[in-house]
Short mmCIF file of C-alpha atoms (C1' of nucleotides) in Angstrom, two decimals:
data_model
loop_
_atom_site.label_atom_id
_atom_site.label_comp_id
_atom_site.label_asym_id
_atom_site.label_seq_id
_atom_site.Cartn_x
_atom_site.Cartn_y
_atom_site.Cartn_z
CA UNK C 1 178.12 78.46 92.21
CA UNK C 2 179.69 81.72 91.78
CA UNK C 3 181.33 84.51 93.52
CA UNK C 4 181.54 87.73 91.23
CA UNK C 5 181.84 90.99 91.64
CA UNK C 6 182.24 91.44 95.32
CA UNK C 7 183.50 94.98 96.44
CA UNK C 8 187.39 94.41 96.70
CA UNK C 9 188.34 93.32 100.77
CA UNK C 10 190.39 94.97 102.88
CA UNK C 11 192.08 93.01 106.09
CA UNK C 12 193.34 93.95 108.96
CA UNK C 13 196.31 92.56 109.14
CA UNK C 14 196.36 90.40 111.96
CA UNK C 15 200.31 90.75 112.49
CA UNK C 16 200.40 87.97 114.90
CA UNK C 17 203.13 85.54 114.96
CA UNK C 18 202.97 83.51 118.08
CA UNK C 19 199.98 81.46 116.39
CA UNK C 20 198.49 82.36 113.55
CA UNK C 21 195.89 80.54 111.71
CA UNK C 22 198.18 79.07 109.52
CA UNK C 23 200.48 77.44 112.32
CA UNK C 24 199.63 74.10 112.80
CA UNK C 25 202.04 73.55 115.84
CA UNK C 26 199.79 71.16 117.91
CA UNK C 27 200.60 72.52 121.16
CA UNK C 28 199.00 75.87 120.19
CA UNK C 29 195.27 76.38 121.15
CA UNK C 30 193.16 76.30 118.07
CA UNK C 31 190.98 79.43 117.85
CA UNK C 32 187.17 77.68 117.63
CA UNK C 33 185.47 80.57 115.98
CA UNK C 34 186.17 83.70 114.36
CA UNK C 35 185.11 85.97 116.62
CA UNK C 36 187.86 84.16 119.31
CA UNK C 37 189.92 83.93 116.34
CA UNK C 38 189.95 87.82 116.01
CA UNK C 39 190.31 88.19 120.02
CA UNK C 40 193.14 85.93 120.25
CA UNK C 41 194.83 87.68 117.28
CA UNK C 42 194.28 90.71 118.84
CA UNK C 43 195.65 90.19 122.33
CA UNK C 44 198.67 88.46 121.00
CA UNK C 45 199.33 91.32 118.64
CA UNK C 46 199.30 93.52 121.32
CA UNK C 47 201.64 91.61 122.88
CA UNK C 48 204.05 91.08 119.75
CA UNK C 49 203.76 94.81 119.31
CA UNK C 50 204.94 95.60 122.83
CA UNK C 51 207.95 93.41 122.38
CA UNK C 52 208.79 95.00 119.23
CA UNK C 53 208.50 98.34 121.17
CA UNK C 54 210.79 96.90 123.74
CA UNK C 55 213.49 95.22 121.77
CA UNK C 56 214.54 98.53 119.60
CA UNK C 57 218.07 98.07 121.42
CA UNK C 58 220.23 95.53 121.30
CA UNK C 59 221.89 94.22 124.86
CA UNK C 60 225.01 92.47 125.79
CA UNK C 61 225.20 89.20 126.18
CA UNK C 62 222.62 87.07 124.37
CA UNK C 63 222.80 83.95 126.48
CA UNK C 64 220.67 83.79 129.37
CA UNK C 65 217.25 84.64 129.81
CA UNK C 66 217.89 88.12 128.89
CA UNK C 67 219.32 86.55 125.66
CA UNK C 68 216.80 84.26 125.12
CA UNK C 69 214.34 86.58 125.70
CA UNK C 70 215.75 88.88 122.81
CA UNK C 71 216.46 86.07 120.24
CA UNK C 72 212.68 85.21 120.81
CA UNK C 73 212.13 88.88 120.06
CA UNK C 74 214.21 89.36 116.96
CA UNK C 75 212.56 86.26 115.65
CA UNK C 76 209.23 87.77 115.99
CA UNK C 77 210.69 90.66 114.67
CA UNK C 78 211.98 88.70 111.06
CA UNK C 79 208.38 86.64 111.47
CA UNK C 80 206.38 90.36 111.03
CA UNK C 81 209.14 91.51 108.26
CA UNK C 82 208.62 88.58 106.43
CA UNK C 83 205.01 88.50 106.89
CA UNK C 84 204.97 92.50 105.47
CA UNK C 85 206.62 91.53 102.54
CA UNK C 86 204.88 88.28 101.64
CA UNK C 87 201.92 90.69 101.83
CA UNK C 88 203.30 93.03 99.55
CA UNK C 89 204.35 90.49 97.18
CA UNK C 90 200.87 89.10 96.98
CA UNK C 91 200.07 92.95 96.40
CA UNK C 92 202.31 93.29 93.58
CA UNK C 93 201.11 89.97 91.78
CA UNK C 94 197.47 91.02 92.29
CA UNK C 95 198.34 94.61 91.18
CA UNK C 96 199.28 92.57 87.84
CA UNK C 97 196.45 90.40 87.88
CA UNK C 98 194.70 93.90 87.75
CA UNK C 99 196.31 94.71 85.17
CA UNK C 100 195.77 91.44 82.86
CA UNK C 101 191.92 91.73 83.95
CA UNK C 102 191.58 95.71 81.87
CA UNK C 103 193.47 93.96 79.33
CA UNK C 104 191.24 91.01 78.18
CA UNK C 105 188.43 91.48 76.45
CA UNK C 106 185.76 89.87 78.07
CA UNK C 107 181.69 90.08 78.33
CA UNK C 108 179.75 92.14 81.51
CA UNK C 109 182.56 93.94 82.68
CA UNK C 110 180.89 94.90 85.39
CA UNK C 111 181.63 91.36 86.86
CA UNK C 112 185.60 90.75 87.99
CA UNK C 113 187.19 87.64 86.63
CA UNK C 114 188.58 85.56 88.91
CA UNK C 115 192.32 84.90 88.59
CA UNK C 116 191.87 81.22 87.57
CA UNK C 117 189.45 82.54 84.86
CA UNK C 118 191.47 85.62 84.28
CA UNK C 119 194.63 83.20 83.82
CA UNK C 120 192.83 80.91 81.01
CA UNK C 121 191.14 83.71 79.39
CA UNK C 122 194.73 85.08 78.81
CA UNK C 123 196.06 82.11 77.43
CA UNK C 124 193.21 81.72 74.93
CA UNK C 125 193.40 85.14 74.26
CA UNK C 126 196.79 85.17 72.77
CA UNK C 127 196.04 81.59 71.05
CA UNK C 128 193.64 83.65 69.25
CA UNK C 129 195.51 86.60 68.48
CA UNK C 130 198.77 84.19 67.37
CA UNK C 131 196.31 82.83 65.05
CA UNK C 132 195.06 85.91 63.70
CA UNK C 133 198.76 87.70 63.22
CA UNK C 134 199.78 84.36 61.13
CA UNK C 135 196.71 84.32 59.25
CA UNK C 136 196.78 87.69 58.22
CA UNK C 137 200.82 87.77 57.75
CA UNK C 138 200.57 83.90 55.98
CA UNK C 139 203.70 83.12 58.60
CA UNK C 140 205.22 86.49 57.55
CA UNK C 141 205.77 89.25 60.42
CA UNK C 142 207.00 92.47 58.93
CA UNK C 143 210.24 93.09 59.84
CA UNK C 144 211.26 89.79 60.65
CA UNK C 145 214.21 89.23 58.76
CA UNK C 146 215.95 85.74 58.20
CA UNK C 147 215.75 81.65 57.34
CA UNK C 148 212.03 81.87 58.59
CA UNK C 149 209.13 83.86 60.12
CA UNK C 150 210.08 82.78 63.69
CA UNK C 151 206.51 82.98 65.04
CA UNK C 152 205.32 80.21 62.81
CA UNK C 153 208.03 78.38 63.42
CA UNK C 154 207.37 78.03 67.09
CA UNK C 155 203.40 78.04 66.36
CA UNK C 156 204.15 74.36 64.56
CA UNK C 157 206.57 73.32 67.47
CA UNK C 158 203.91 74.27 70.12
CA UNK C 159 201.09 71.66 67.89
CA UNK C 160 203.91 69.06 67.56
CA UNK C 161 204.85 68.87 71.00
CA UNK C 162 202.14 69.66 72.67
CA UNK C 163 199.38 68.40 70.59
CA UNK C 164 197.25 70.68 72.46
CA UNK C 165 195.78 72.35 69.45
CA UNK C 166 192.86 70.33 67.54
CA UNK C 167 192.46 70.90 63.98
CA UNK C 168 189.39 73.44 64.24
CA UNK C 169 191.95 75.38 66.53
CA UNK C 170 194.71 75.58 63.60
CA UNK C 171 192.87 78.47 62.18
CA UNK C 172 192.25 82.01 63.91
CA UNK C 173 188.41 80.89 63.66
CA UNK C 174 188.88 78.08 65.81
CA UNK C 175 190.34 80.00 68.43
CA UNK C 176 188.41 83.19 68.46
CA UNK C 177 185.30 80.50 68.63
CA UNK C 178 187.01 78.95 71.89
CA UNK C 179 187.89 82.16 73.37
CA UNK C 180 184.25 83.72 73.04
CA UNK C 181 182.49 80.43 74.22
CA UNK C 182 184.95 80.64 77.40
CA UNK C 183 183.80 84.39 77.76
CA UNK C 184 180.11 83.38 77.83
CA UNK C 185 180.55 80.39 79.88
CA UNK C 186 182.65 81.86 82.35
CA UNK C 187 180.15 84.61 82.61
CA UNK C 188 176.78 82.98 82.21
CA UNK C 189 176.86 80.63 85.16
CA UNK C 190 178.91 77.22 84.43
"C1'" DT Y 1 174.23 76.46 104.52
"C1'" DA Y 2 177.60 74.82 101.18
"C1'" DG Y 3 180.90 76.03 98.14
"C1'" DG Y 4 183.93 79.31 95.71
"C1'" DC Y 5 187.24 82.75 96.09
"C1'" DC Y 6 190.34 85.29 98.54
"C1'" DA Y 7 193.85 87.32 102.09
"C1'" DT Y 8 196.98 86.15 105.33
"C1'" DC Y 9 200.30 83.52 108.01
"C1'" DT Y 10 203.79 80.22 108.06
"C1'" DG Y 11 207.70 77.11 107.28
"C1'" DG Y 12 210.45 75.16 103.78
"C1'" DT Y 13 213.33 75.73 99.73
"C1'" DC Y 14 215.74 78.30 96.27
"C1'" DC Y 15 218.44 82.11 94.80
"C1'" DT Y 16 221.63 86.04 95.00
"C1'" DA R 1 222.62 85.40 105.48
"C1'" DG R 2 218.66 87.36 103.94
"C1'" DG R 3 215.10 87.90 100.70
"C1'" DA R 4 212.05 85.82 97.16
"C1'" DC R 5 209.18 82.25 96.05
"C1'" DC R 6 206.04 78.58 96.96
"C1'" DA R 7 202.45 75.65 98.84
"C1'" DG R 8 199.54 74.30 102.69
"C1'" DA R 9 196.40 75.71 106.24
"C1'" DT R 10 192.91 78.60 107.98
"C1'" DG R 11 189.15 81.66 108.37
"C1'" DG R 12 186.30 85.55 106.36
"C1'" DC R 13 183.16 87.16 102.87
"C1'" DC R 14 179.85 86.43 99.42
"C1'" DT R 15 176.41 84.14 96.44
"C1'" DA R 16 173.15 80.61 95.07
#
DNA sequence: TAGGCCATCTGGTCCT
DNA sequence: AGGACCAGATGGCCTA
């Protein structure tokens, strides 16, 4: 079954953080159904927002229930921070996903690679391209000075270790033939 | 409707 | 100490 080329999803941030659907704490009512799911997230970030509103200042004296009341409100506060930038770092490292997608050739563009297929496509990619550059350079880059032409070097440490590369895939043939019958299986409904 | 993929939240751990 | 990173959990959206 697949799942291609769905119009890219926008969230609303649900910015909740007394109970979110990742907190497992037991005593916490589980939302049922999404539609409670997006109530409940709604009232309680109402109410987180409030608190944030009403905790700009710091007050004297944090013990208490004045002071408990306003650690409980700073940690909501750090919770949402947090929460911000774990969004924007799964931003950033989908931005570059992007960015590896436009980069790899692949068949019916029109469909968007996953990441997991975006991620293996990549790898075989530059297998393929290695291959190519050492074919075409016999182990030789230009302007690679030195004892060795580095690249091959660490091309025959990469077979010997890993063992990952089968004797068809030696040559630039065998991996261009891998990468394109990924392409077409990844596209063409495996 | 099941399954795949994804976004988000969250708590723990690592790093600076 | 605070931020980055990570993995698990959860629910939404979409397709076959």
């Amino acid at each position: 079954m697949k799942t291609k080329n769905r119009p890219p999803r926008r969230r609303v941030p649900p910015q909740n953080t007394e109970g979110s659907p990742g907190d497992q704490s037991p005593d916490r009512p589980q939302p049922s159904s999404g539609a409670q799911m997006a109530k409940g997230l709604r009232s309680r970030t109402v109410r987180a927002q409030g608190a944030r509103a009403e905790g700009g200042r710091r007050r004297p004296g944090l013990s208490g229930p004045a002071g408990r009341r306003d650690r409980r409100e700073s940690s909501v506060q750090r919770r949402l921070e947090s929460n911000e930038r774990e969004r924007q770092r799964m931003h950033t490292l989908n931005n570059a996903f992007q960015a590896l997608r436009e980069v790899i050739p692949h068949v019916r563009a029109d469909k968007k690679l996953s990441k997991i297929e975006t991620l293996t496509l990549a790898k075989n990619y530059i297998k393929s391209l290695t291959a190519t550059i050492l074919t075409m350079s016999s182990g030789r880059l230009p302007g690679l000075e030195g004892p060795g032409p580095k690249l091959y070097q660490h091309y025959q440490q990469q077979q010997a270790a890993g063992g990952t590369l089968g004797a068809t895939e030696a040559q630039p043939e065998g991996h261009l033939q891998k990468y394109s019958t990924q392409i077409h299986s990844f596209r063409e409904g495996s």
